[in-house]
Amino acid sequence: MYGGGNVFETMKATALADEDPILLAAFEARIDRGEKIEPTDWMPQLYRKQLIRMIEQHAHSEIIGSLPEGTWITRAPGFKRKLALMAKVQDEVGHAQLLYSAAETLGKPREEMITDLINGKSKYSNIFNYPAFTWADSCFISWLVDAGAIVNQIANSKGSYGPYCRALERICAEESFHLKYGHHCVIHLATGTKTQREMMQAAVNRWWAPMMHFFGPSDKISVHSEILMKWKVKMASNDECRQQFLDMYVPKIWELGLTVPDENLKKNTVTGEWEFTEPDWEEFKRVINGDGPCNAERIAVRRTAEERGRWVREALLAPKAKYVAPLA
Ligand code: COA
């Protein structure tokens, strides 16, 4: 079912061969029973490594994801929209904090994660490497990118690693507000003037391909799905999440009189599955490997924030006595 790939298959076999088979069997039995694995419990190194990779990438996506929308706070139409968008962006940064904390329980320090992000070693979601040219782009992100994130995260919040699942539950509660806010913004534009409708349609056209990529490569070529699903880290495959998103949101997009820029998109009434043009996976690979339209800009902003905030972190970590005013 899953693509896997020979290199990963060899790595996985080698990594699991080094584990104590009795401990491994007990660990897998706990997962099969639906128990949560907690930070101090025994776990195979590969489970730890995969979780760090996935949670860290997720944390980076939240923090980088706040950038395209963040640029619209000062330009959002009206005070209420500005206020709501500012709160949303703050939430997204808060999600990153929750996720970095969850990843830290597995042994990777936060500083190392941030360093790996700004040095280009760690990945983050493809979709945040595209520019938000117009207010409608910001509305698309708030509604449909957050909708896609919820589909994935509600599934994974029922997964096996306690700290990640608890973080996801909290995140999904907040994301559902974002979704309502985003839907409200899109309805406003889609039912507005001709210019507003055209602006919204242009945003859907621009963001559709990255949105289809967002759920990850198809199951046939996904590298990590098999082991992540076996260990209940991922509770739905990339294709299952993509299908669920199409099922829930394409009718809502059509309802608003908007079109989806894929002439092959239709629901197969026999299989119940959505059919669509195969996404361009070469573009996806280029973007996630650092060569998308905004990768350099996103990382540069993050690097600047890191450098400008260094003095605050150093002051907070310095021994208290150093900063106590001398007694007169
Ligand atoms: N953006 C960037 N990279 C992606 C991606 C995306 N939308 N989808 C997949 N990839 C990367 C994977 O990280 C992996 O790269 P790596 O081996 O260098 O780490 C590679 O493409 C192969 O994909 P796959 O084997 O399918 O990865 P996966 O099993 O980890 O599935 C996700 C990808 C995004 C579905 C999964 O990691 C996930 O559910 N993450 C948590 C949610 C999240 O991060 N959401 C982001 C936005 S809020």
PDB file of N, CA, C and O and ligand atoms in Angstrom, residues 50 53-55 57-59 61-62 121 123-128 145 149 152-153 156 164 168 175 210 213-218 221-226 228 234 236-238 241 284 288-289, ligand 1:
ATOM      1  N   GLN A  50      11.231   9.237  14.676  1.00  0.00           N
ATOM      2  CA  GLN A  50      10.136   9.614  13.780  1.00  0.00           C
ATOM      3  C   GLN A  50       9.249  10.678  14.419  1.00  0.00           C
ATOM      4  O   GLN A  50       8.817  11.627  13.757  1.00  0.00           O
ATOM      5  N   ARG A  53      11.007  14.027  14.369  1.00  0.00           N
ATOM      6  CA  ARG A  53      10.964  14.572  12.998  1.00  0.00           C
ATOM      7  C   ARG A  53       9.597  15.191  12.718  1.00  0.00           C
ATOM      8  O   ARG A  53       9.488  16.339  12.300  1.00  0.00           O
ATOM      9  N   MET A  54       8.552  14.424  13.021  1.00  0.00           N
ATOM     10  CA  MET A  54       7.220  14.881  12.626  1.00  0.00           C
ATOM     11  C   MET A  54       6.736  16.052  13.491  1.00  0.00           C
ATOM     12  O   MET A  54       6.202  17.045  12.977  1.00  0.00           O
ATOM     13  N   ILE A  55       6.951  15.959  14.805  1.00  0.00           N
ATOM     14  CA  ILE A  55       6.452  17.038  15.684  1.00  0.00           C
ATOM     15  C   ILE A  55       7.251  18.324  15.445  1.00  0.00           C
ATOM     16  O   ILE A  55       6.714  19.426  15.418  1.00  0.00           O
ATOM     17  N   GLN A  57       8.757  19.214  12.637  1.00  0.00           N
ATOM     18  CA  GLN A  57       8.314  19.810  11.365  1.00  0.00           C
ATOM     19  C   GLN A  57       6.978  20.519  11.546  1.00  0.00           C
ATOM     20  O   GLN A  57       6.731  21.578  10.974  1.00  0.00           O
ATOM     21  N   HIS A  58       6.128  19.915  12.366  1.00  0.00           N
ATOM     22  CA  HIS A  58       4.817  20.511  12.608  1.00  0.00           C
ATOM     23  C   HIS A  58       4.984  21.855  13.347  1.00  0.00           C
ATOM     24  O   HIS A  58       4.366  22.864  12.988  1.00  0.00           O
ATOM     25  N   ALA A  59       5.864  21.869  14.370  1.00  0.00           N
ATOM     26  CA  ALA A  59       6.103  23.113  15.121  1.00  0.00           C
ATOM     27  C   ALA A  59       6.635  24.201  14.192  1.00  0.00           C
ATOM     28  O   ALA A  59       6.158  25.347  14.197  1.00  0.00           O
ATOM     29  N   SER A  61       6.168  24.444  11.076  1.00  0.00           N
ATOM     30  CA  SER A  61       5.103  24.866  10.139  1.00  0.00           C
ATOM     31  C   SER A  61       4.196  25.899  10.790  1.00  0.00           C
ATOM     32  O   SER A  61       3.720  26.827  10.128  1.00  0.00           O
ATOM     33  N   GLU A  62       3.946  25.729  12.084  1.00  0.00           N
ATOM     34  CA  GLU A  62       3.080  26.693  12.777  1.00  0.00           C
ATOM     35  C   GLU A  62       3.763  28.060  12.819  1.00  0.00           C
ATOM     36  O   GLU A  62       3.137  29.096  12.582  1.00  0.00           O
ATOM     37  N   LYS A 121      17.991  22.520   7.704  1.00  0.00           N
ATOM     38  CA  LYS A 121      18.090  21.063   7.896  1.00  0.00           C
ATOM     39  C   LYS A 121      16.713  20.434   8.109  1.00  0.00           C
ATOM     40  O   LYS A 121      16.467  19.306   7.701  1.00  0.00           O
ATOM     41  N   LYS A 123      12.489  20.360   7.755  1.00  0.00           N
ATOM     42  CA  LYS A 123      11.447  20.794   6.823  1.00  0.00           C
ATOM     43  C   LYS A 123      10.297  21.471   7.587  1.00  0.00           C
ATOM     44  O   LYS A 123      10.212  21.367   8.812  1.00  0.00           O
ATOM     45  N   TYR A 124       9.434  22.118   6.835  1.00  0.00           N
ATOM     46  CA  TYR A 124       8.157  22.629   7.352  1.00  0.00           C
ATOM     47  C   TYR A 124       7.193  22.621   6.185  1.00  0.00           C
ATOM     48  O   TYR A 124       7.603  22.391   5.036  1.00  0.00           O
ATOM     49  N   SER A 125       5.915  22.887   6.469  1.00  0.00           N
ATOM     50  CA  SER A 125       4.902  22.654   5.441  1.00  0.00           C
ATOM     51  C   SER A 125       5.168  23.424   4.143  1.00  0.00           C
ATOM     52  O   SER A 125       5.463  24.627   4.164  1.00  0.00           O
ATOM     53  N   ASN A 126       5.012  22.726   3.036  1.00  0.00           N
ATOM     54  CA  ASN A 126       5.195  23.308   1.695  1.00  0.00           C
ATOM     55  C   ASN A 126       4.409  24.601   1.517  1.00  0.00           C
ATOM     56  O   ASN A 126       4.867  25.558   0.900  1.00  0.00           O
ATOM     57  N   ILE A 127       3.181  24.623   2.091  1.00  0.00           N
ATOM     58  CA  ILE A 127       2.214  25.648   1.680  1.00  0.00           C
ATOM     59  C   ILE A 127       2.611  27.060   2.109  1.00  0.00           C
ATOM     60  O   ILE A 127       2.212  28.042   1.494  1.00  0.00           O
ATOM     61  N   PHE A 128       3.449  27.143   3.136  1.00  0.00           N
ATOM     62  CA  PHE A 128       3.799  28.473   3.640  1.00  0.00           C
ATOM     63  C   PHE A 128       4.967  29.095   2.867  1.00  0.00           C
ATOM     64  O   PHE A 128       5.481  30.137   3.248  1.00  0.00           O
ATOM     65  N   VAL A 145      -6.562  26.286   4.466  1.00  0.00           N
ATOM     66  CA  VAL A 145      -5.336  25.651   4.984  1.00  0.00           C
ATOM     67  C   VAL A 145      -5.604  25.161   6.412  1.00  0.00           C
ATOM     68  O   VAL A 145      -5.230  24.048   6.783  1.00  0.00           O
ATOM     69  N   ALA A 149      -5.445  21.388   7.931  1.00  0.00           N
ATOM     70  CA  ALA A 149      -4.680  21.074   9.146  1.00  0.00           C
ATOM     71  C   ALA A 149      -5.571  20.349  10.155  1.00  0.00           C
ATOM     72  O   ALA A 149      -5.153  19.382  10.791  1.00  0.00           O
ATOM     73  N   ASN A 152      -6.120  16.589   9.360  1.00  0.00           N
ATOM     74  CA  ASN A 152      -4.947  15.794   9.736  1.00  0.00           C
ATOM     75  C   ASN A 152      -4.819  15.682  11.262  1.00  0.00           C
ATOM     76  O   ASN A 152      -4.574  14.609  11.811  1.00  0.00           O
ATOM     77  N   GLN A 153      -5.041  16.811  11.944  1.00  0.00           N
ATOM     78  CA  GLN A 153      -4.705  16.842  13.369  1.00  0.00           C
ATOM     79  C   GLN A 153      -5.779  16.217  14.263  1.00  0.00           C
ATOM     80  O   GLN A 153      -5.468  15.687  15.325  1.00  0.00           O
ATOM     81  N   ASN A 156      -4.839  12.608  14.116  1.00  0.00           N
ATOM     82  CA  ASN A 156      -3.618  12.273  14.874  1.00  0.00           C
ATOM     83  C   ASN A 156      -3.737  12.533  16.371  1.00  0.00           C
ATOM     84  O   ASN A 156      -2.952  12.000  17.155  1.00  0.00           O
ATOM     85  N   TYR A 164       2.065  14.585  22.373  1.00  0.00           N
ATOM     86  CA  TYR A 164       1.682  15.116  21.054  1.00  0.00           C
ATOM     87  C   TYR A 164       0.155  15.170  20.934  1.00  0.00           C
ATOM     88  O   TYR A 164      -0.415  16.172  20.494  1.00  0.00           O
ATOM     89  N   LEU A 168      -2.232  18.367  20.343  1.00  0.00           N
ATOM     90  CA  LEU A 168      -3.116  18.446  19.168  1.00  0.00           C
ATOM     91  C   LEU A 168      -4.563  18.740  19.561  1.00  0.00           C
ATOM     92  O   LEU A 168      -5.265  19.468  18.855  1.00  0.00           O
ATOM     93  N   GLU A 175      -7.961  25.864  16.322  1.00  0.00           N
ATOM     94  CA  GLU A 175      -8.047  25.901  14.848  1.00  0.00           C
ATOM     95  C   GLU A 175      -9.505  25.968  14.382  1.00  0.00           C
ATOM     96  O   GLU A 175      -9.796  26.516  13.326  1.00  0.00           O
ATOM     97  N   PRO A 210      -0.728  24.010  -4.149  1.00  0.00           N
ATOM     98  CA  PRO A 210      -0.070  23.798  -2.856  1.00  0.00           C
ATOM     99  C   PRO A 210      -0.971  23.095  -1.829  1.00  0.00           C
ATOM    100  O   PRO A 210      -0.499  22.328  -0.991  1.00  0.00           O
ATOM    101  N   HIS A 213      -0.866  19.470  -2.385  1.00  0.00           N
ATOM    102  CA  HIS A 213       0.421  18.947  -1.898  1.00  0.00           C
ATOM    103  C   HIS A 213       0.454  18.838  -0.374  1.00  0.00           C
ATOM    104  O   HIS A 213       1.197  18.051   0.185  1.00  0.00           O
ATOM    105  N   PHE A 214      -0.322  19.718   0.272  1.00  0.00           N
ATOM    106  CA  PHE A 214      -0.258  19.909   1.725  1.00  0.00           C
ATOM    107  C   PHE A 214      -0.362  18.589   2.518  1.00  0.00           C
ATOM    108  O   PHE A 214       0.265  18.418   3.560  1.00  0.00           O
ATOM    109  N   PHE A 215      -1.167  17.650   1.995  1.00  0.00           N
ATOM    110  CA  PHE A 215      -1.401  16.403   2.742  1.00  0.00           C
ATOM    111  C   PHE A 215      -0.267  15.404   2.569  1.00  0.00           C
ATOM    112  O   PHE A 215      -0.307  14.310   3.129  1.00  0.00           O
ATOM    113  N   GLY A 216       0.747  15.792   1.806  1.00  0.00           N
ATOM    114  CA  GLY A 216       1.899  14.923   1.609  1.00  0.00           C
ATOM    115  C   GLY A 216       1.754  14.075   0.368  1.00  0.00           C
ATOM    116  O   GLY A 216       0.669  13.978  -0.219  1.00  0.00           O
ATOM    117  N   PRO A 217       2.856  13.424  -0.037  1.00  0.00           N
ATOM    118  CA  PRO A 217       2.835  12.617  -1.264  1.00  0.00           C
ATOM    119  C   PRO A 217       1.801  11.508  -1.177  1.00  0.00           C
ATOM    120  O   PRO A 217       1.412  11.089  -0.083  1.00  0.00           O
ATOM    121  N   SER A 218       1.370  11.027  -2.341  1.00  0.00           N
ATOM    122  CA  SER A 218       0.341   9.986  -2.339  1.00  0.00           C
ATOM    123  C   SER A 218       0.867   8.750  -1.596  1.00  0.00           C
ATOM    124  O   SER A 218       2.082   8.561  -1.467  1.00  0.00           O
ATOM    125  N   ILE A 221       3.795   6.718  -2.744  1.00  0.00           N
ATOM    126  CA  ILE A 221       5.194   7.154  -2.675  1.00  0.00           C
ATOM    127  C   ILE A 221       5.575   7.732  -1.302  1.00  0.00           C
ATOM    128  O   ILE A 221       6.721   8.128  -1.099  1.00  0.00           O
ATOM    129  N   SER A 222       4.630   7.746  -0.344  1.00  0.00           N
ATOM    130  CA  SER A 222       4.955   8.253   0.996  1.00  0.00           C
ATOM    131  C   SER A 222       6.023   7.351   1.630  1.00  0.00           C
ATOM    132  O   SER A 222       5.942   6.129   1.558  1.00  0.00           O
ATOM    133  N   VAL A 223       7.016   7.984   2.246  1.00  0.00           N
ATOM    134  CA  VAL A 223       8.141   7.217   2.802  1.00  0.00           C
ATOM    135  C   VAL A 223       7.812   6.681   4.197  1.00  0.00           C
ATOM    136  O   VAL A 223       8.096   5.533   4.518  1.00  0.00           O
ATOM    137  N   HIS A 224       7.214   7.546   5.033  1.00  0.00           N
ATOM    138  CA  HIS A 224       7.124   7.223   6.458  1.00  0.00           C
ATOM    139  C   HIS A 224       5.769   6.674   6.903  1.00  0.00           C
ATOM    140  O   HIS A 224       5.639   6.230   8.050  1.00  0.00           O
ATOM    141  N   SER A 225       4.770   6.730   6.019  1.00  0.00           N
ATOM    142  CA  SER A 225       3.409   6.393   6.469  1.00  0.00           C
ATOM    143  C   SER A 225       3.285   5.004   7.086  1.00  0.00           C
ATOM    144  O   SER A 225       2.613   4.838   8.097  1.00  0.00           O
ATOM    145  N   GLU A 226       3.941   4.028   6.477  1.00  0.00           N
ATOM    146  CA  GLU A 226       3.711   2.652   6.926  1.00  0.00           C
ATOM    147  C   GLU A 226       4.053   2.477   8.407  1.00  0.00           C
ATOM    148  O   GLU A 226       3.226   2.034   9.195  1.00  0.00           O
ATOM    149  N   LEU A 228       4.628   4.861  10.631  1.00  0.00           N
ATOM    150  CA  LEU A 228       3.905   5.813  11.490  1.00  0.00           C
ATOM    151  C   LEU A 228       2.468   5.343  11.736  1.00  0.00           C
ATOM    152  O   LEU A 228       1.917   5.558  12.815  1.00  0.00           O
ATOM    153  N   LYS A 234       0.507   8.431  12.968  1.00  0.00           N
ATOM    154  CA  LYS A 234      -0.441   8.929  11.968  1.00  0.00           C
ATOM    155  C   LYS A 234      -1.656   8.028  12.015  1.00  0.00           C
ATOM    156  O   LYS A 234      -1.527   6.802  11.938  1.00  0.00           O
ATOM    157  N   ALA A 236      -4.345   8.524   9.986  1.00  0.00           N
ATOM    158  CA  ALA A 236      -4.962   8.473   8.652  1.00  0.00           C
ATOM    159  C   ALA A 236      -3.828   8.714   7.661  1.00  0.00           C
ATOM    160  O   ALA A 236      -2.886   9.459   7.962  1.00  0.00           O
ATOM    161  N   SER A 237      -3.918   8.066   6.521  1.00  0.00           N
ATOM    162  CA  SER A 237      -2.829   8.211   5.547  1.00  0.00           C
ATOM    163  C   SER A 237      -2.961   9.558   4.820  1.00  0.00           C
ATOM    164  O   SER A 237      -3.995  10.234   4.919  1.00  0.00           O
ATOM    165  N   ASN A 238      -1.919   9.906   4.070  1.00  0.00           N
ATOM    166  CA  ASN A 238      -1.945  11.174   3.317  1.00  0.00           C
ATOM    167  C   ASN A 238      -3.146  11.214   2.365  1.00  0.00           C
ATOM    168  O   ASN A 238      -3.860  12.220   2.283  1.00  0.00           O
ATOM    169  N   CYS A 241      -6.494  11.653   4.233  1.00  0.00           N
ATOM    170  CA  CYS A 241      -6.722  13.049   4.670  1.00  0.00           C
ATOM    171  C   CYS A 241      -7.106  13.922   3.480  1.00  0.00           C
ATOM    172  O   CYS A 241      -8.019  14.750   3.571  1.00  0.00           O
ATOM    173  N   PHE A 284       6.446  19.919  -5.707  1.00  0.00           N
ATOM    174  CA  PHE A 284       6.374  19.690  -4.258  1.00  0.00           C
ATOM    175  C   PHE A 284       7.786  19.463  -3.697  1.00  0.00           C
ATOM    176  O   PHE A 284       8.186  20.080  -2.707  1.00  0.00           O
ATOM    177  N   ILE A 288       9.666  21.779  -0.865  1.00  0.00           N
ATOM    178  CA  ILE A 288       9.992  21.332   0.502  1.00  0.00           C
ATOM    179  C   ILE A 288      11.501  21.225   0.711  1.00  0.00           C
ATOM    180  O   ILE A 288      11.965  21.168   1.834  1.00  0.00           O
ATOM    181  N   ASN A 289      12.234  21.220  -0.401  1.00  0.00           N
ATOM    182  CA  ASN A 289      13.690  21.167  -0.254  1.00  0.00           C
ATOM    183  C   ASN A 289      14.335  22.547  -0.365  1.00  0.00           C
ATOM    184  O   ASN A 289      15.534  22.668  -0.571  1.00  0.00           O
TER     185      ASN A 289
HETATM  186  N1  COA B   1       5.241  19.919   3.479  1.00  0.00           N
HETATM  187  C1  COA B   1       6.563  19.705   3.644  1.00  0.00           C
HETATM  188  N2  COA B   1       7.112  18.467   3.683  1.00  0.00           N
HETATM  189  C2  COA B   1       6.261  17.428   3.544  1.00  0.00           C
HETATM  190  C3  COA B   1       4.878  17.591   3.386  1.00  0.00           C
HETATM  191  C4  COA B   1       4.371  18.910   3.352  1.00  0.00           C
HETATM  192  N3  COA B   1       3.086  19.179   3.172  1.00  0.00           N
HETATM  193  N4  COA B   1       4.315  16.362   3.275  1.00  0.00           N
HETATM  194  C5  COA B   1       5.328  15.474   3.355  1.00  0.00           C
HETATM  195  N5  COA B   1       6.497  16.111   3.501  1.00  0.00           N
HETATM  196  C6  COA B   1       7.840  15.521   3.557  1.00  0.00           C
HETATM  197  C7  COA B   1       7.999  14.632   4.776  1.00  0.00           C
HETATM  198  O1  COA B   1       8.378  15.408   5.878  1.00  0.00           O
HETATM  199  C8  COA B   1       9.056  13.678   4.295  1.00  0.00           C
HETATM  200  O2  COA B   1      10.337  14.338   4.305  1.00  0.00           O
HETATM  201  P1  COA B   1      11.541  13.848   5.295  1.00  0.00           P
HETATM  202  O3  COA B   1      11.692  12.379   5.107  1.00  0.00           O
HETATM  203  O4  COA B   1      12.714  14.646   4.821  1.00  0.00           O
HETATM  204  O5  COA B   1      11.128  14.209   6.680  1.00  0.00           O
HETATM  205  C9  COA B   1       8.720  13.491   2.856  1.00  0.00           C
HETATM  206  O6  COA B   1       7.985  14.635   2.452  1.00  0.00           O
HETATM  207  C10 COA B   1       7.930  12.222   2.563  1.00  0.00           C
HETATM  208  O7  COA B   1       6.582  12.341   3.018  1.00  0.00           O
HETATM  209  P2  COA B   1       5.857  11.252   3.944  1.00  0.00           P
HETATM  210  O8  COA B   1       6.669  10.015   4.031  1.00  0.00           O
HETATM  211  O9  COA B   1       4.467  11.090   3.484  1.00  0.00           O
HETATM  212  O10 COA B   1       5.913  12.019   5.345  1.00  0.00           O
HETATM  213  P3  COA B   1       5.005  11.843   6.636  1.00  0.00           P
HETATM  214  O11 COA B   1       4.609  10.406   6.762  1.00  0.00           O
HETATM  215  O12 COA B   1       5.675  12.505   7.759  1.00  0.00           O
HETATM  216  O13 COA B   1       3.652  12.641   6.276  1.00  0.00           O
HETATM  217  C11 COA B   1       2.612  14.724   6.957  1.00  0.00           C
HETATM  218  C12 COA B   1       3.658  14.047   6.060  1.00  0.00           C
HETATM  219  C13 COA B   1       2.727  16.249   6.767  1.00  0.00           C
HETATM  220  C14 COA B   1       1.238  14.251   6.544  1.00  0.00           C
HETATM  221  C15 COA B   1       2.916  14.312   8.426  1.00  0.00           C
HETATM  222  O14 COA B   1       4.245  14.593   8.738  1.00  0.00           O
HETATM  223  C16 COA B   1       2.026  14.984   9.434  1.00  0.00           C
HETATM  224  O15 COA B   1       0.885  14.582   9.610  1.00  0.00           O
HETATM  225  N6  COA B   1       2.555  15.996  10.181  1.00  0.00           N
HETATM  226  C17 COA B   1       1.874  16.642  11.266  1.00  0.00           C
HETATM  227  C18 COA B   1       0.978  17.754  10.824  1.00  0.00           C
HETATM  228  C19 COA B   1       1.720  18.904  10.201  1.00  0.00           C
HETATM  229  O16 COA B   1       2.938  19.014  10.256  1.00  0.00           O
HETATM  230  N7  COA B   1       1.000  19.833   9.580  1.00  0.00           N
HETATM  231  C20 COA B   1       1.666  20.976   8.966  1.00  0.00           C
HETATM  232  C21 COA B   1       0.884  22.169   8.847  1.00  0.00           C
HETATM  233  S1  COA B   1      -0.131  22.698  10.147  1.00  0.00           S
END
